[in-house]
Coordinates of C-alpha atoms in Angstrom, one line a residue:
X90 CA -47.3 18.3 -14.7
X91 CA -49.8 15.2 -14.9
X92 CA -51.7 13.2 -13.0
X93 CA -54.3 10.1 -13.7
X94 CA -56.3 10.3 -10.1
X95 CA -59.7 8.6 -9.6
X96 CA -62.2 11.1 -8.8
X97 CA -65.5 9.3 -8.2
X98 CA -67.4 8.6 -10.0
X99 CA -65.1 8.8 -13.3
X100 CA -61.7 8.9 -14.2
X101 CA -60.0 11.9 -14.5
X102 CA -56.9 12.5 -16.5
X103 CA -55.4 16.1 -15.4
X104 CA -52.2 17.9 -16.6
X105 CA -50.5 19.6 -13.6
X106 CA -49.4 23.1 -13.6
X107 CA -46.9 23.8 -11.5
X108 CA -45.7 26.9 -13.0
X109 CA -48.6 28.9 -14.2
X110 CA -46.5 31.8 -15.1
X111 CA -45.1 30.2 -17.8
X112 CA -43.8 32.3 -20.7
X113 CA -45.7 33.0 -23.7
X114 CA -43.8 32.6 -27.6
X115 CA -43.0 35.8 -29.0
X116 CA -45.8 37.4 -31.1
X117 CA -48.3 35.6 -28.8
X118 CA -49.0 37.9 -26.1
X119 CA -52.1 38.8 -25.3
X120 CA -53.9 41.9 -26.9
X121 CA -57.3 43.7 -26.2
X122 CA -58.8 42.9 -29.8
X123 CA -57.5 40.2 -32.1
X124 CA -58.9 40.1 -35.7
X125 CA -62.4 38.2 -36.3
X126 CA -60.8 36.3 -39.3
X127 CA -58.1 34.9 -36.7
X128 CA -60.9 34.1 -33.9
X129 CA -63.1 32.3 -36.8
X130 CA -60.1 30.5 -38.2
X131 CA -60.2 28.6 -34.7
X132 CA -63.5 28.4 -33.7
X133 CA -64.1 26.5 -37.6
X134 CA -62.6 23.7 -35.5
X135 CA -63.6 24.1 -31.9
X136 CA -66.6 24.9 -29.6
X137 CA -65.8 26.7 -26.5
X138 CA -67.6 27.4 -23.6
X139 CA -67.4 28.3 -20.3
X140 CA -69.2 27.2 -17.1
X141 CA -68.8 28.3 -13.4
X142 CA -67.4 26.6 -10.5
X143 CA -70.8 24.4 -9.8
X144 CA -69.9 23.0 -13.4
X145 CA -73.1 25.6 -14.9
X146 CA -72.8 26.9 -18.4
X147 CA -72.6 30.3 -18.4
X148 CA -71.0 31.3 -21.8
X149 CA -71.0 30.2 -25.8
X150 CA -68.0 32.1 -27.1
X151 CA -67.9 33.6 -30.7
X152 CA -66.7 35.9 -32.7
X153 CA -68.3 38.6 -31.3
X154 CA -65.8 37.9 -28.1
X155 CA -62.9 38.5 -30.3
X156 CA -61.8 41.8 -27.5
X157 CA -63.8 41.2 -23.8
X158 CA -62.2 38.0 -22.8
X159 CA -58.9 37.6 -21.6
X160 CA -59.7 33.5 -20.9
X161 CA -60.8 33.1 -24.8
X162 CA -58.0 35.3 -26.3
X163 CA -55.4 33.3 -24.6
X164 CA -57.0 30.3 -25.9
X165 CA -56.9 31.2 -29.6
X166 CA -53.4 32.4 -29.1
X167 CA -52.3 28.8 -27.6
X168 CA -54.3 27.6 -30.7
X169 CA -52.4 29.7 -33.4
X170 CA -49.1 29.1 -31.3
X171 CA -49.7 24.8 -32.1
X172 CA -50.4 25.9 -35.3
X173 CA -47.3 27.7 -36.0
X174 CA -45.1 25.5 -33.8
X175 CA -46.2 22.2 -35.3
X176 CA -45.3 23.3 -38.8
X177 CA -41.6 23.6 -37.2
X178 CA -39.6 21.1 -39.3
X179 CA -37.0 19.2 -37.1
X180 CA -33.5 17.9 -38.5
X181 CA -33.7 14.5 -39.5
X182 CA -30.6 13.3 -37.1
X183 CA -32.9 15.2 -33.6
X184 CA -36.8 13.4 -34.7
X185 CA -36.2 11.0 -32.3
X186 CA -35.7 13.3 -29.6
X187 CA -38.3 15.1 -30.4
X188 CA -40.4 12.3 -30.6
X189 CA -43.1 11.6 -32.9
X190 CA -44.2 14.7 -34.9
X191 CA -47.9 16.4 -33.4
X192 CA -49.3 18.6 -36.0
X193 CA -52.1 21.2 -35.6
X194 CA -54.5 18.4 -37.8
X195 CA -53.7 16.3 -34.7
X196 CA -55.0 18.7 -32.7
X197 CA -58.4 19.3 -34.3
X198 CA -58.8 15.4 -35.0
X199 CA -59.2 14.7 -30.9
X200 CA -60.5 18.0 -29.4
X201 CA -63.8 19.7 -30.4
X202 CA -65.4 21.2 -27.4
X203 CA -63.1 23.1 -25.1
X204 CA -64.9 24.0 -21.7
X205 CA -62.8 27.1 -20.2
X206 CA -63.0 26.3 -15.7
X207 CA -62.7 29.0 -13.2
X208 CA -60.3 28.0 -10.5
X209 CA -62.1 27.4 -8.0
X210 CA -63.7 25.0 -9.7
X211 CA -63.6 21.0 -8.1
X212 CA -62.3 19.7 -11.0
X213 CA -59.4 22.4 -10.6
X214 CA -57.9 21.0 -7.1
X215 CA -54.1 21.0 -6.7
X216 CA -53.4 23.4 -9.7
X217 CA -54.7 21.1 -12.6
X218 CA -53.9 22.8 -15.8
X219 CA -56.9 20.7 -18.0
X220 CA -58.7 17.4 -17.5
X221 CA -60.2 15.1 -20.0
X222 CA -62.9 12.9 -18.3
X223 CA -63.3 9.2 -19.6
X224 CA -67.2 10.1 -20.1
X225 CA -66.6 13.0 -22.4
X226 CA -64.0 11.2 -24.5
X227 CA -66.4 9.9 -27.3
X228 CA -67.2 13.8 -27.6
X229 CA -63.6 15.0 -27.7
X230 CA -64.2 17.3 -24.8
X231 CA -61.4 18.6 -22.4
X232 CA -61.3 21.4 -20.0
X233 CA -59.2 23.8 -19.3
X234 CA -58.2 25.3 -15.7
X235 CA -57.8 28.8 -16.1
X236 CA -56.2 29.2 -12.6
X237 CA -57.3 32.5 -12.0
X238 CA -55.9 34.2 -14.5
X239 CA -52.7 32.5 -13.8
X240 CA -52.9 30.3 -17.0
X241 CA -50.4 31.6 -20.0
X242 CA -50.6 31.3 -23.9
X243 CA -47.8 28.7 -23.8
X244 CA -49.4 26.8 -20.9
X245 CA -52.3 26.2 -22.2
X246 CA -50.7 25.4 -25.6
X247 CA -48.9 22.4 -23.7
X248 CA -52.1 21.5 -22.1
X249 CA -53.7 21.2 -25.4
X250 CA -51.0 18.8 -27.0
X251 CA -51.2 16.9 -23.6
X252 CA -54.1 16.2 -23.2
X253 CA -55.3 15.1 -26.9
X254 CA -52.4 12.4 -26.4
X255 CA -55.2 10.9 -23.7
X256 CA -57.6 10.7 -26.3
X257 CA -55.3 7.9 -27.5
X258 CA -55.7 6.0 -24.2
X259 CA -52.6 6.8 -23.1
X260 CA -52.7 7.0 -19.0
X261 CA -49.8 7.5 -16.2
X262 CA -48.6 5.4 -13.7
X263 CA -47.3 5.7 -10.3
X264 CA -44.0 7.5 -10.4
X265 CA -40.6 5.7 -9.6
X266 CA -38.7 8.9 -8.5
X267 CA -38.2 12.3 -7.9
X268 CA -41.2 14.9 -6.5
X269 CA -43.8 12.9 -7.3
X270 CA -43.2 9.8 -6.1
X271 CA -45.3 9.9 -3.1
X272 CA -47.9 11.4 -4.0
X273 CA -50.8 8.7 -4.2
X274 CA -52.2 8.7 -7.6
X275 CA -50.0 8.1 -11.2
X276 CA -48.3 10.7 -12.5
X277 CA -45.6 9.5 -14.5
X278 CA -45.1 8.0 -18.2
X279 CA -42.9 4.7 -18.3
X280 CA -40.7 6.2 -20.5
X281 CA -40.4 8.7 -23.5
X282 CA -40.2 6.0 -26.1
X283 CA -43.5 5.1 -25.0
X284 CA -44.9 8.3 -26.6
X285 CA -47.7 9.3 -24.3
X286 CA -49.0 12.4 -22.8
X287 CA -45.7 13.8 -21.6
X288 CA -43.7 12.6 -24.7
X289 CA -45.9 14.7 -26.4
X290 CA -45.4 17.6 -24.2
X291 CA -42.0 17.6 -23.9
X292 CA -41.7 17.4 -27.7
X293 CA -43.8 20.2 -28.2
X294 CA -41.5 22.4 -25.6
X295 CA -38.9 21.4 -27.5
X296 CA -39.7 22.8 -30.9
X297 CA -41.1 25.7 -29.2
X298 CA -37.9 26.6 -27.4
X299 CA -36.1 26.3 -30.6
X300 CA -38.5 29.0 -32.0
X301 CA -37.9 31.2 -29.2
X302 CA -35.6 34.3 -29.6
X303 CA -35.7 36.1 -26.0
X304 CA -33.7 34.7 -23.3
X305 CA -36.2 35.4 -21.0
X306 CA -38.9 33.2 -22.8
X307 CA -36.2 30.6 -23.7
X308 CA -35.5 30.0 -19.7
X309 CA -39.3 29.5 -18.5
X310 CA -39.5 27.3 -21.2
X311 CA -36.6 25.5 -20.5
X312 CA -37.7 25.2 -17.0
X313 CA -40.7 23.4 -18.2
X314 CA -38.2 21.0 -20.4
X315 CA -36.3 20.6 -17.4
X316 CA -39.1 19.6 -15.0
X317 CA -40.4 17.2 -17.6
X318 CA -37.3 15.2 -18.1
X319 CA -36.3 14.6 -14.6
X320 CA -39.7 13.8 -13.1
X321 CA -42.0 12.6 -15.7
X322 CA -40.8 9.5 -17.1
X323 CA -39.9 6.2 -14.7
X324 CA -37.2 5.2 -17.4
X325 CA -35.2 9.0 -17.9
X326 CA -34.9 9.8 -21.6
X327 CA -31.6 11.1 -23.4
X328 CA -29.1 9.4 -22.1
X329 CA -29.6 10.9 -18.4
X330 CA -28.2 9.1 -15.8
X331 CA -29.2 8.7 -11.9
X332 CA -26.7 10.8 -9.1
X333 CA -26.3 13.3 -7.6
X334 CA -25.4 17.2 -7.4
X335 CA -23.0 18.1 -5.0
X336 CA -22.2 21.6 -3.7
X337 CA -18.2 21.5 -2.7
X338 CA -16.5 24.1 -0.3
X339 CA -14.8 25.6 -3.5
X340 CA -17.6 27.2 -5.0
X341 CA -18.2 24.6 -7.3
X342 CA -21.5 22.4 -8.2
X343 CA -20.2 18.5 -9.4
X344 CA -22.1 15.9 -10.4
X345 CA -21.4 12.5 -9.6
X346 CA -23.3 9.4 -11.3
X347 CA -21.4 6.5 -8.5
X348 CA -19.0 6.1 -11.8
X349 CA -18.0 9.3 -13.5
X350 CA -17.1 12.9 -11.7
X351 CA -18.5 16.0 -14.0
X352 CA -17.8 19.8 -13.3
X353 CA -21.4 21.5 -14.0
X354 CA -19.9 25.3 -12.9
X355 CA -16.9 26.7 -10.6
X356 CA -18.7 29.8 -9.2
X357 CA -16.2 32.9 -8.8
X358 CA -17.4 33.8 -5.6
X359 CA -19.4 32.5 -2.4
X360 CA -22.2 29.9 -2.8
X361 CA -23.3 29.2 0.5
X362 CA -26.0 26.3 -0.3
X363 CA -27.4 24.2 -3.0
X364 CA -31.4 23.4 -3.0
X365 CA -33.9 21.8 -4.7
X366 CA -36.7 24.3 -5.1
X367 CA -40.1 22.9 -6.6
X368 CA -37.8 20.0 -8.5
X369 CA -35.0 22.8 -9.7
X370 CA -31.4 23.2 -8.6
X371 CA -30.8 26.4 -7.0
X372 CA -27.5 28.3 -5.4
X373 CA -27.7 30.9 -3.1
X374 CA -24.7 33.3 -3.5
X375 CA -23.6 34.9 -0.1
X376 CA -24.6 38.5 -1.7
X377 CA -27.7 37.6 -2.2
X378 CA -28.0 36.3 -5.8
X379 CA -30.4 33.5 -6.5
X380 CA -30.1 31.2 -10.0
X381 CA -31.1 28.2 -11.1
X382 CA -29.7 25.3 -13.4
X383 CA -31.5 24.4 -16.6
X384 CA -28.9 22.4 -18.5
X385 CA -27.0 25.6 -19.3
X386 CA -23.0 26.4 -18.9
X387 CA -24.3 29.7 -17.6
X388 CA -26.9 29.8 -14.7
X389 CA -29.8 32.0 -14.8
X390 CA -30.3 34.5 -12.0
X391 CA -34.2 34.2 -11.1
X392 CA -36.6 36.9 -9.5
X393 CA -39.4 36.4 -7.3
X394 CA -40.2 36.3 -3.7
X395 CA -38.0 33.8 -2.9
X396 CA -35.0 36.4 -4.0
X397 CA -36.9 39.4 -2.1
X398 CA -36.8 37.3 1.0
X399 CA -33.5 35.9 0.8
X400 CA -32.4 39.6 0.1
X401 CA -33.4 40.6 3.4
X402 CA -31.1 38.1 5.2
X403 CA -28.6 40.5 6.8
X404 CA -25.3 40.1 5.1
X405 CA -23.9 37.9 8.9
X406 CA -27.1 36.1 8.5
X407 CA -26.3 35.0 4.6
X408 CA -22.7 34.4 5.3
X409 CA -23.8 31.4 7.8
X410 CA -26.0 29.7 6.0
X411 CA -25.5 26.6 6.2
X412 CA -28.5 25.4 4.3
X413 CA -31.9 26.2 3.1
X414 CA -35.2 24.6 3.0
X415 CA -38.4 24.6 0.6
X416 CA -41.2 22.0 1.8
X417 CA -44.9 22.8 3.2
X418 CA -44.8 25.8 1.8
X419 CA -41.9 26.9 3.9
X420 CA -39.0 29.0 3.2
X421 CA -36.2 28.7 5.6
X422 CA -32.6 28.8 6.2
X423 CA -30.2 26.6 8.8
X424 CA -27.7 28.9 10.1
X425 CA -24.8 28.1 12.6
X426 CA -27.1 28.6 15.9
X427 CA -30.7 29.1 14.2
X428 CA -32.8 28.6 11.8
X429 CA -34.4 31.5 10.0
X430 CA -37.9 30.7 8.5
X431 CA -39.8 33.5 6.5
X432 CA -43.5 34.9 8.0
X433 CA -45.7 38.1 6.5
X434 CA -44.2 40.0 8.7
X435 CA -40.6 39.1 8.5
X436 CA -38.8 36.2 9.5
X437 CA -39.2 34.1 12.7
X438 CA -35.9 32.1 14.4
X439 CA -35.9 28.8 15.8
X440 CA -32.8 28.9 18.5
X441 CA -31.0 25.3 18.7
X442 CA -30.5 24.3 22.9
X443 CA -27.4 22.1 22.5
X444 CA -27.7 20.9 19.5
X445 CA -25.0 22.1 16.5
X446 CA -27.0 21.5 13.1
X447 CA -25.3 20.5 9.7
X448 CA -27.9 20.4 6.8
X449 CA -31.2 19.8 6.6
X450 CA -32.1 16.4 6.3
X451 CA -34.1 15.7 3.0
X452 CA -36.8 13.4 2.1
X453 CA -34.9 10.8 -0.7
X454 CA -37.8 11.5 -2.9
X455 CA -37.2 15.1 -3.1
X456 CA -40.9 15.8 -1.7
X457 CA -41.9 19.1 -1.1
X458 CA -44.5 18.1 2.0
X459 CA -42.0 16.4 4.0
X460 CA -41.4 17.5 7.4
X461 CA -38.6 20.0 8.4
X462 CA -35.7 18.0 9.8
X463 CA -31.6 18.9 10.4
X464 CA -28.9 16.6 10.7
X465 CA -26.8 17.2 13.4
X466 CA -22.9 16.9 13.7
X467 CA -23.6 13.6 16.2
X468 CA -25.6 12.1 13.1
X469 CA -28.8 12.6 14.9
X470 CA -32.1 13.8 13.2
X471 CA -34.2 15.7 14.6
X472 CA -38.0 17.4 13.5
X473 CA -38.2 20.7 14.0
X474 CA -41.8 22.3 13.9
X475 CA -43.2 24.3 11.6
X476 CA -42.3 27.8 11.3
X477 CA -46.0 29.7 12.7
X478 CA -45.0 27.3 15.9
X479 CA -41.5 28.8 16.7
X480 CA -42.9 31.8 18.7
X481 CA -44.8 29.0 21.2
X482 CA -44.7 29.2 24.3
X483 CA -45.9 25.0 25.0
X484 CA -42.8 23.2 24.7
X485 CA -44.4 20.3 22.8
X486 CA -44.8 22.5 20.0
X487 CA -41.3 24.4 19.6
X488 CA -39.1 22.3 20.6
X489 CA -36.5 19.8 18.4
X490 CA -37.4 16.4 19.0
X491 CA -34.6 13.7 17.8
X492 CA -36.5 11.5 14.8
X493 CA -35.3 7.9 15.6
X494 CA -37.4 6.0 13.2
X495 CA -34.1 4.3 11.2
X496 CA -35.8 4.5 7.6
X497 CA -32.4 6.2 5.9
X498 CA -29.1 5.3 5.8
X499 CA -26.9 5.6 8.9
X500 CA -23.9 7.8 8.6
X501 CA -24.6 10.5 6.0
X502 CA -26.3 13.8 6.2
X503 CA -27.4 14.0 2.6
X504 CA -27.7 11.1 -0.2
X505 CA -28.5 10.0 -3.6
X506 CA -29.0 7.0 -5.6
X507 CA -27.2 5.8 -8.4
X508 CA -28.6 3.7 -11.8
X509 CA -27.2 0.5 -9.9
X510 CA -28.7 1.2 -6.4
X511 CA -25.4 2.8 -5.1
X512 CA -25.6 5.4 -2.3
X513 CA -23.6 8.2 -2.9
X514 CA -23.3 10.5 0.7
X515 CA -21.7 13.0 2.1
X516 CA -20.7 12.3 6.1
X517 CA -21.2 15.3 8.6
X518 CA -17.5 16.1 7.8
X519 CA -17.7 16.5 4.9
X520 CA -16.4 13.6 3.3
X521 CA -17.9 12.3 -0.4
X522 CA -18.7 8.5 0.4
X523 CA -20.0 5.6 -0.9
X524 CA -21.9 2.3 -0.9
X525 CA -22.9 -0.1 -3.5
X526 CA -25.9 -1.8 -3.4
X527 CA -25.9 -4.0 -0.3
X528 CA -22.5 -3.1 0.6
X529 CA -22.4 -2.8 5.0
X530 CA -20.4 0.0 5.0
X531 CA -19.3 3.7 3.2
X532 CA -16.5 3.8 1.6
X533 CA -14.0 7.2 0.3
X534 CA -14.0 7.7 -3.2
X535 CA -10.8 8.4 -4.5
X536 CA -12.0 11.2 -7.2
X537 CA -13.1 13.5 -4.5
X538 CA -10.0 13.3 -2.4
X539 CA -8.9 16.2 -0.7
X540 CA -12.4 17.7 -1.7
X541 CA -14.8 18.5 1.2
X542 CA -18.5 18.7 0.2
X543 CA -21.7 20.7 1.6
X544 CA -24.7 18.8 0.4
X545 CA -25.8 16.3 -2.1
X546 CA -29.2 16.4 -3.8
X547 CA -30.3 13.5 -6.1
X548 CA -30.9 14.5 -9.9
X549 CA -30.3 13.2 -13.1
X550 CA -28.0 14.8 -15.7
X551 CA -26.5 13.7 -18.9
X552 CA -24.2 15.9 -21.6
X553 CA -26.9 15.1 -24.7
X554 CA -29.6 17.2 -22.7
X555 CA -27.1 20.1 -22.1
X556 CA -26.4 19.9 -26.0
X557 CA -30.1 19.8 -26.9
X558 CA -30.7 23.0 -25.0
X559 CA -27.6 24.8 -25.9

């Protein structure tokens, strides 16, 4: 993702990486040698360098570097992959959801020196992708975070088209909604229309995942569109609407907009919680499956630690789940009596002492650096330390301690917002209720009658993005 953040003394403009591992295009994977002809094609248009993490030069690349650099061979493959995606020619009836067309000429008209950073780097804080600083603009410089590695063909190809958008002047603002609203600096465009740095992006993951033919490379893409869409513009593109995603006790994941009820999937067999994990929708089946929605009928099963772990719940342990948690770098689930956090060497329980949890009690912002709390069946909120303090024996530090700052709405123990200010809840019963904006009091709602819910988690969803990415 993005960010505009003042870094004194100049102004910084940095695309955001969340997910480094992002998938690289097919026929762009990274090979000991590539041809000289293709490495001179490039560097006709672009100087690239490298310094270290005290901002020293320490390389010129060329040619010659066409097979020892792992950093510059990704970066000519990012370059050939804008090439080849830009020449992509999109339906007349989709160009406006694609936004305006980027072309590799675009490219090469607004970038000239590319500076390659180690990731250590100060510049490279917080997982910055590249930065353009305001002082380097008149030479069309930008640098790129290599994150250790970490950086792929395709993420640095979004970088790329990102960042030359700043060239334009185009800057973020402070973000209205979702994960990263609170964070202190702008990271948001107004809207898509606007065609800034994340239009741009988002266009260019669009035609890329349209060239895409593995399903593997289609979903980490996807992700990326995803992401994009619901967090990076205050005014939400195509059609998307403001609600929530709720997780019933049949199996099934609805979403509900304070107007109109919509069946995203009936699961065949036990899903015993719905999360948001880094921004993403996940279900946790009680076998120990773990997928994640990206606008498709069909979920995708996802790998990765936070499967391995889950995996190692005992089968009692997954059957009472009651929720699960992702904030602070935390990974822990809310069972029936405990909570089950995950440490190196295991996991490590947090026993409740008269108190019978119901969910965990979400920030409305969806942040991930809010404090652990549960809701309780009273409608009490209580913080619950972090996990390396469970096993401590000072009862300051590992105990629950009821939160009675009133900054949410009485009554629920999960909520989201509607386009029109409406609440949409779910009580500790389990009831779906709501509250228009400033209405006193919850209210049934008559579409979810005889339905009892687990959890809501705000999110935005409309049919035109499912249609885009099918």
């Amino acid at each position: 993702m993005n960010a505009v953040r003042s870094l004194s003394p100049v102004l910084v403009i940095a695309t955001l990486l969340l997910f480094s591992s992002f998938s690289q295009a097919a026929g762009t994977e990274p090979a000991k040698c590539l041809d000289p002809q293709r490495v001179n094609a490039m560097l006709a248009h672009f100087q690239v360098s490298a310094q270290d993490d005290d901002g020293k030069e320490v390389r010129q690349y060329s040619v010659k570097d066409h097979c020892d650099n792992a950093d510059f061979t990704k970066l000519i493959l990012a370059l050939e992959q804008i090439k080849t995606v830009s020449k992509i020619k999109v339906p007349s009836k989709e160009r406006s959801d694609f936004g305006k067309a980027q072309s590799f000429e675009y490219i090469t008209g607004r970038i000239k020196n590319i500076i390659l950073l180690p990731h250590n780097a100060n510049i490279c804080g917080f997982q910055e992708g590249g930065v353009v600083l305001d002082s380097e603009k008149a030479d069309k410089t930008m640098r790129l975070c290599m994150l250790d590695g970490g950086a792929s063909v395709s993420g640095l190809a979004m970088t790329l088209v990102h960042e030359a958008r700043h060239m334009d002047g185009f800057k973020h603002v402070k973000c209205t909604h979702g994960i990263f609203m609170s964070l202190s600096y702008p990271e948001c465009d107004r809207s898509f229309e606007e065609q800034g740095s994340h239009a741009f992006q988002l266009s260019y993951l669009l035609k890329l995942h349209k060239t895409l033919k593995n399903d593997g490379d289609k979903f980490k893409v996807r992700m990326l569109i995803v992401h994009t869409v619901e967090y990076a513009f205050n005014d939400a593109p195509f059609g998307l609407k403001k609600g929530g995603l709720i997780l019933d006790s049949q199996n099934r994941v609805l979403f509900f907009d304070g107007q109109q009820l919509t069946l995203i999937k009936a699961f065949e067999d036990n899903i015993v919680a719905l999360a948001n994990y880094n921004g993403y929708p996940v279900v946790f089946h009680e076998n120990g499956k773990v997928e994640a929605y990206t606008f498709l009928p069909a979920w995708d099963p996802i790998k990765g630690p936070i499967v391995s772990h889950y995996q190692q719940l005992s089968p009692e342990d997954r059957a009472a789940i009651l929720d699960a948690y992702f904030g602070n770098k935390e990974q822990c689930y809310l069972l029936r009596a405990k909570i089950a956090c995950v440490q190196k060497e295991g996991f490590t329980h947090f026993v409740f002492d008269g108190i019978t949890p119901v969910v965990f009690f979400d920030e409305p912002d969806m942040s991930q650096y809010f404090l652990m709390r549960i809701m309780s069946d009273s409608g009490k909120i209580y913080n619950i330390p972090g996990s390396v303090l469970f096993t401590s024996k000072e009862k300051n530090f590992n105990s629950a301690f009821e939160f009675k700052k009133v900054v949410y709405p009485q009554g629920v123990s999960s909520y989201a917002v509607d386009n029109s200010g409406g609440l949409i809840g779910i009580n500790p019963q389990g009831t779906v209720v709501y509250r228009a904006n400033n209405e006193p009091s919850w209210r049934a709602i008559p579409d979810f009658d005889g339905i009892t819910a687990k959890k809501v988690i705000p999110y935005y969803w409309s049919p035109q993005l499912q249609t885009m990415l099918n």
